[in-house]
mmCIF file of C-alpha atoms in Angstrom:
data_model
loop_
_atom_site.group_PDB
_atom_site.id
_atom_site.type_symbol
_atom_site.label_atom_id
_atom_site.label_comp_id
_atom_site.label_asym_id
_atom_site.label_seq_id
_atom_site.Cartn_x
_atom_site.Cartn_y
_atom_site.Cartn_z
ATOM 1 C CA UNK A 85 6.311 0.777 -12.752
ATOM 2 C CA UNK A 86 5.264 -0.515 -16.006
ATOM 3 C CA UNK A 87 7.009 -1.954 -18.944
ATOM 4 C CA UNK A 88 9.830 -4.006 -16.882
ATOM 5 C CA UNK A 89 10.963 -7.431 -17.751
ATOM 6 C CA UNK A 90 10.013 -8.524 -14.340
ATOM 7 C CA UNK A 91 6.938 -7.641 -12.359
ATOM 8 C CA UNK A 92 7.852 -4.968 -9.636
ATOM 9 C CA UNK A 93 5.567 -4.528 -6.831
ATOM 10 C CA UNK A 94 5.945 -1.745 -4.153
ATOM 11 C CA UNK A 95 4.256 -1.358 -0.607
ATOM 12 C CA UNK A 96 4.321 1.077 1.988
ATOM 13 C CA UNK A 97 4.694 -1.674 4.413
ATOM 14 C CA UNK A 98 8.311 -1.994 3.498
ATOM 15 C CA UNK A 99 9.002 1.629 4.217
ATOM 16 C CA UNK A 100 11.937 2.360 6.447
ATOM 17 C CA UNK A 101 11.602 3.033 10.233
ATOM 18 C CA UNK A 102 10.119 6.265 10.964
ATOM 19 C CA UNK A 103 12.311 8.301 13.103
ATOM 20 C CA UNK A 104 9.491 10.591 14.616
ATOM 21 C CA UNK A 105 10.754 14.239 15.559
ATOM 22 C CA UNK A 106 14.132 13.083 13.842
ATOM 23 C CA UNK A 107 12.849 12.102 10.600
ATOM 24 C CA UNK A 108 15.088 13.844 8.049
ATOM 25 C CA UNK A 109 17.448 15.545 10.557
ATOM 26 C CA UNK A 110 20.949 14.720 9.876
ATOM 27 C CA UNK A 111 22.208 11.990 12.582
ATOM 28 C CA UNK A 112 25.073 14.412 13.445
ATOM 29 C CA UNK A 113 22.194 16.694 14.732
ATOM 30 C CA UNK A 114 20.647 14.203 16.904
ATOM 31 C CA UNK A 115 22.963 14.552 19.833
ATOM 32 C CA UNK A 116 22.049 18.191 20.075
ATOM 33 C CA UNK A 117 18.353 17.115 20.872
ATOM 34 C CA UNK A 118 18.992 13.960 22.907
ATOM 35 C CA UNK A 119 21.600 12.183 25.074
ATOM 36 C CA UNK A 120 23.750 9.542 23.466
ATOM 37 C CA UNK A 121 22.319 6.907 26.054
ATOM 38 C CA UNK A 122 18.835 7.643 25.071
ATOM 39 C CA UNK A 123 19.777 7.517 21.042
ATOM 40 C CA UNK A 124 21.377 4.239 21.839
ATOM 41 C CA UNK A 125 18.179 2.925 23.387
ATOM 42 C CA UNK A 126 15.779 4.043 20.608
ATOM 43 C CA UNK A 127 17.902 2.856 18.104
ATOM 44 C CA UNK A 128 18.840 -0.624 19.643
ATOM 45 C CA UNK A 129 15.840 -1.739 21.894
ATOM 46 C CA UNK A 130 13.425 -3.591 19.985
ATOM 47 C CA UNK A 131 10.389 -1.871 21.712
ATOM 48 C CA UNK A 132 11.525 1.592 22.216
ATOM 49 C CA UNK A 133 9.924 4.322 19.805
ATOM 50 C CA UNK A 134 11.799 7.202 18.405
ATOM 51 C CA UNK A 135 10.084 10.424 19.954
ATOM 52 C CA UNK A 136 7.131 12.204 18.372
ATOM 53 C CA UNK A 137 3.586 11.187 17.389
ATOM 54 C CA UNK A 138 4.825 9.113 14.249
ATOM 55 C CA UNK A 139 7.896 7.710 15.902
ATOM 56 C CA UNK A 140 8.259 4.005 15.397
ATOM 57 C CA UNK A 141 9.996 1.093 17.335
ATOM 58 C CA UNK A 142 11.590 -1.873 15.517
ATOM 59 C CA UNK A 143 8.712 -3.698 17.123
ATOM 60 C CA UNK A 144 6.248 -1.480 15.008
ATOM 61 C CA UNK A 145 8.177 -2.068 11.996
ATOM 62 C CA UNK A 146 8.218 -5.810 12.579
ATOM 63 C CA UNK A 147 4.602 -5.630 13.094
ATOM 64 C CA UNK A 148 3.621 -4.211 9.643
ATOM 65 C CA UNK A 149 6.429 -5.993 7.582
ATOM 66 C CA UNK A 150 6.066 -9.503 8.665
ATOM 67 C CA UNK A 151 2.228 -9.756 7.998
ATOM 68 C CA UNK A 152 2.950 -8.128 4.535
ATOM 69 C CA UNK A 153 5.930 -10.962 3.908
ATOM 70 C CA UNK A 154 3.591 -13.639 5.050
ATOM 71 C CA UNK A 155 0.642 -12.610 2.656
ATOM 72 C CA UNK A 156 2.359 -11.361 -0.224
ATOM 73 C CA UNK A 157 5.919 -12.587 -0.547
ATOM 74 C CA UNK A 158 5.830 -16.080 1.174
ATOM 75 C CA UNK A 159 3.187 -17.334 -1.181
ATOM 76 C CA UNK A 160 5.235 -16.531 -4.140
ATOM 77 C CA UNK A 161 8.361 -18.232 -2.614
ATOM 78 C CA UNK A 162 6.001 -21.269 -2.016
ATOM 79 C CA UNK A 163 5.142 -21.548 -5.537
ATOM 80 C CA UNK A 164 8.747 -21.902 -6.328
ATOM 81 C CA UNK A 165 9.302 -18.363 -7.650
ATOM 82 C CA UNK A 166 12.273 -16.242 -6.837
ATOM 83 C CA UNK A 167 11.731 -12.760 -5.091
ATOM 84 C CA UNK A 168 14.157 -9.934 -4.857
ATOM 85 C CA UNK A 169 13.246 -7.627 -1.947
ATOM 86 C CA UNK A 170 14.801 -4.324 -1.923
ATOM 87 C CA UNK A 171 14.214 -2.295 1.080
ATOM 88 C CA UNK A 172 15.679 -0.257 4.028
ATOM 89 C CA UNK A 173 17.962 -1.118 7.164
ATOM 90 C CA UNK A 174 15.348 -1.488 9.819
ATOM 91 C CA UNK A 175 13.006 -3.333 7.469
ATOM 92 C CA UNK A 176 15.503 -5.843 6.468
ATOM 93 C CA UNK A 177 16.921 -6.422 10.231
ATOM 94 C CA UNK A 178 13.295 -7.166 10.974
ATOM 95 C CA UNK A 179 13.067 -9.831 8.021
ATOM 96 C CA UNK A 180 16.333 -11.290 9.472
ATOM 97 C CA UNK A 181 14.957 -11.413 12.898
ATOM 98 C CA UNK A 182 11.853 -13.540 11.527
ATOM 99 C CA UNK A 183 13.632 -15.579 9.073
ATOM 100 C CA UNK A 184 16.352 -16.483 11.373
ATOM 101 C CA UNK A 185 13.783 -17.208 14.259
ATOM 102 C CA UNK A 186 15.648 -14.553 16.512
ATOM 103 C CA UNK A 187 13.889 -13.425 19.728
ATOM 104 C CA UNK A 188 13.900 -10.048 21.166
ATOM 105 C CA UNK A 189 16.680 -10.579 23.645
ATOM 106 C CA UNK A 190 18.828 -11.616 20.827
ATOM 107 C CA UNK A 191 17.880 -8.855 18.725
ATOM 108 C CA UNK A 192 18.843 -6.251 21.325
ATOM 109 C CA UNK A 193 22.154 -8.058 21.816
ATOM 110 C CA UNK A 194 22.765 -7.971 17.872
ATOM 111 C CA UNK A 195 21.941 -4.321 17.588
ATOM 112 C CA UNK A 196 24.253 -3.584 20.311
ATOM 113 C CA UNK A 197 27.031 -5.063 18.729
ATOM 114 C CA UNK A 198 26.125 -3.736 15.178
ATOM 115 C CA UNK A 199 28.538 -0.686 15.301
ATOM 116 C CA UNK A 200 31.329 -2.050 17.529
ATOM 117 C CA UNK A 201 31.603 -5.760 15.966
ATOM 118 C CA UNK A 202 29.835 -5.706 12.434
ATOM 119 C CA UNK A 203 31.426 -8.949 11.431
ATOM 120 C CA UNK A 204 29.718 -10.708 14.384
ATOM 121 C CA UNK A 205 26.417 -9.016 13.947
ATOM 122 C CA UNK A 206 23.686 -11.205 12.535
ATOM 123 C CA UNK A 207 21.296 -8.386 11.605
ATOM 124 C CA UNK A 208 23.655 -6.449 9.472
ATOM 125 C CA UNK A 209 22.484 -6.423 5.969
ATOM 126 C CA UNK A 210 25.270 -4.711 3.901
ATOM 127 C CA UNK A 211 24.175 -2.019 1.475
ATOM 128 C CA UNK A 212 24.438 -3.371 -2.057
ATOM 129 C CA UNK A 213 25.361 -6.966 -1.269
ATOM 130 C CA UNK A 214 22.309 -9.526 -1.446
ATOM 131 C CA UNK A 215 21.508 -11.648 1.510
ATOM 132 C CA UNK A 216 20.013 -14.726 0.191
ATOM 133 C CA UNK A 217 17.643 -16.979 1.655
ATOM 134 C CA UNK A 218 16.279 -20.280 0.297
ATOM 135 C CA UNK A 219 13.134 -22.030 1.603
ATOM 136 C CA UNK A 220 13.241 -25.692 1.894
ATOM 137 C CA UNK A 221 10.152 -27.951 2.513
ATOM 138 C CA UNK A 222 10.401 -30.167 5.658
ATOM 139 C CA UNK A 223 8.312 -33.162 6.420
ATOM 140 C CA UNK A 224 6.739 -33.494 9.816
ATOM 141 C CA UNK A 225 8.968 -36.556 10.615
ATOM 142 C CA UNK A 226 11.881 -34.189 10.398
ATOM 143 C CA UNK A 227 10.228 -31.854 12.975
ATOM 144 C CA UNK A 228 9.028 -32.095 16.441
ATOM 145 C CA UNK A 229 5.546 -30.950 16.047
ATOM 146 C CA UNK A 230 2.682 -33.510 14.705
ATOM 147 C CA UNK A 231 0.952 -30.461 12.845
ATOM 148 C CA UNK A 232 4.068 -29.084 11.245
ATOM 149 C CA UNK A 233 3.470 -30.999 7.840
ATOM 150 C CA UNK A 234 5.537 -29.601 4.825
ATOM 151 C CA UNK A 235 6.365 -26.224 6.721
ATOM 152 C CA UNK A 236 8.874 -24.166 4.542
ATOM 153 C CA UNK A 237 12.031 -23.560 6.406
ATOM 154 C CA UNK A 238 14.137 -20.559 5.444
ATOM 155 C CA UNK A 239 17.673 -21.026 5.162
ATOM 156 C CA UNK A 240 20.403 -18.368 5.101
ATOM 157 C CA UNK A 241 22.903 -18.693 2.130
ATOM 158 C CA UNK A 242 25.530 -16.386 0.913
ATOM 159 C CA UNK A 243 26.041 -14.460 4.081
ATOM 160 C CA UNK A 244 29.458 -15.119 4.861
ATOM 161 C CA UNK A 245 30.214 -13.319 1.362
ATOM 162 C CA UNK A 246 28.229 -10.461 2.472
ATOM 163 C CA UNK A 247 30.407 -10.236 5.748
ATOM 164 C CA UNK A 248 33.597 -10.531 3.732
ATOM 165 C CA UNK A 249 32.480 -7.845 1.462
ATOM 166 C CA UNK A 250 31.461 -5.666 4.382
ATOM 167 C CA UNK A 251 34.710 -3.743 4.322
ATOM 168 C CA UNK A 252 34.070 -2.393 0.782
ATOM 169 C CA UNK A 253 30.500 -1.552 1.443
ATOM 170 C CA UNK A 254 28.951 1.617 3.232
ATOM 171 C CA UNK A 255 27.870 0.397 6.873
ATOM 172 C CA UNK A 256 24.732 1.242 8.299
#
C-alpha cells in the first residue's frame, strides 16, 4: 500500500499456517474427513503437519516466521522503532513461543489447554487485542554468558489486559 502515514510492509512469511487438504473447508466439516483425535493432534502438536502436500506443522510456520522476524522486524526494534505486527493465529503463537523462550513441550501443553482453559493459556492472542512486548537491553553482567553483551530481551507487557478482555473477544 502507498500513501499511508506509516510504512506498511507485508510478507508471505507471515501468512497463516497452511491447513493442507483442509484449507478453505469449514472446521465443522473436518470431522467428516478425520477423527477427533487426529484433528486434536494435528492442531496442537508442534511437529504434526496437516494432511496434504501443502499442509504445514506449527514447526514449519515457526521455521518461516522466526527468520523473517530476526532479519526484518528485530533490527527495527533494536533501532528503537515501534512495530505493529498484524498476522494470524498460528503465526502469533509461534512468535509468542519465540519471544517467551518456550520449548516444544511447553508449546504442546499450552496448545492442549487453549480451548479448555484459555485464561491460563500463554499462547492465546485474543482477536483484536494487542499483545505488547518491549525490548530491553541487558549487559553481560546481568546474564550468565560472557558472550551475551547487550542482548535485547523481550518482555511481555499488557498481556493481563488481553486475558481480562478475552470474554469480549472472539476466541480462536
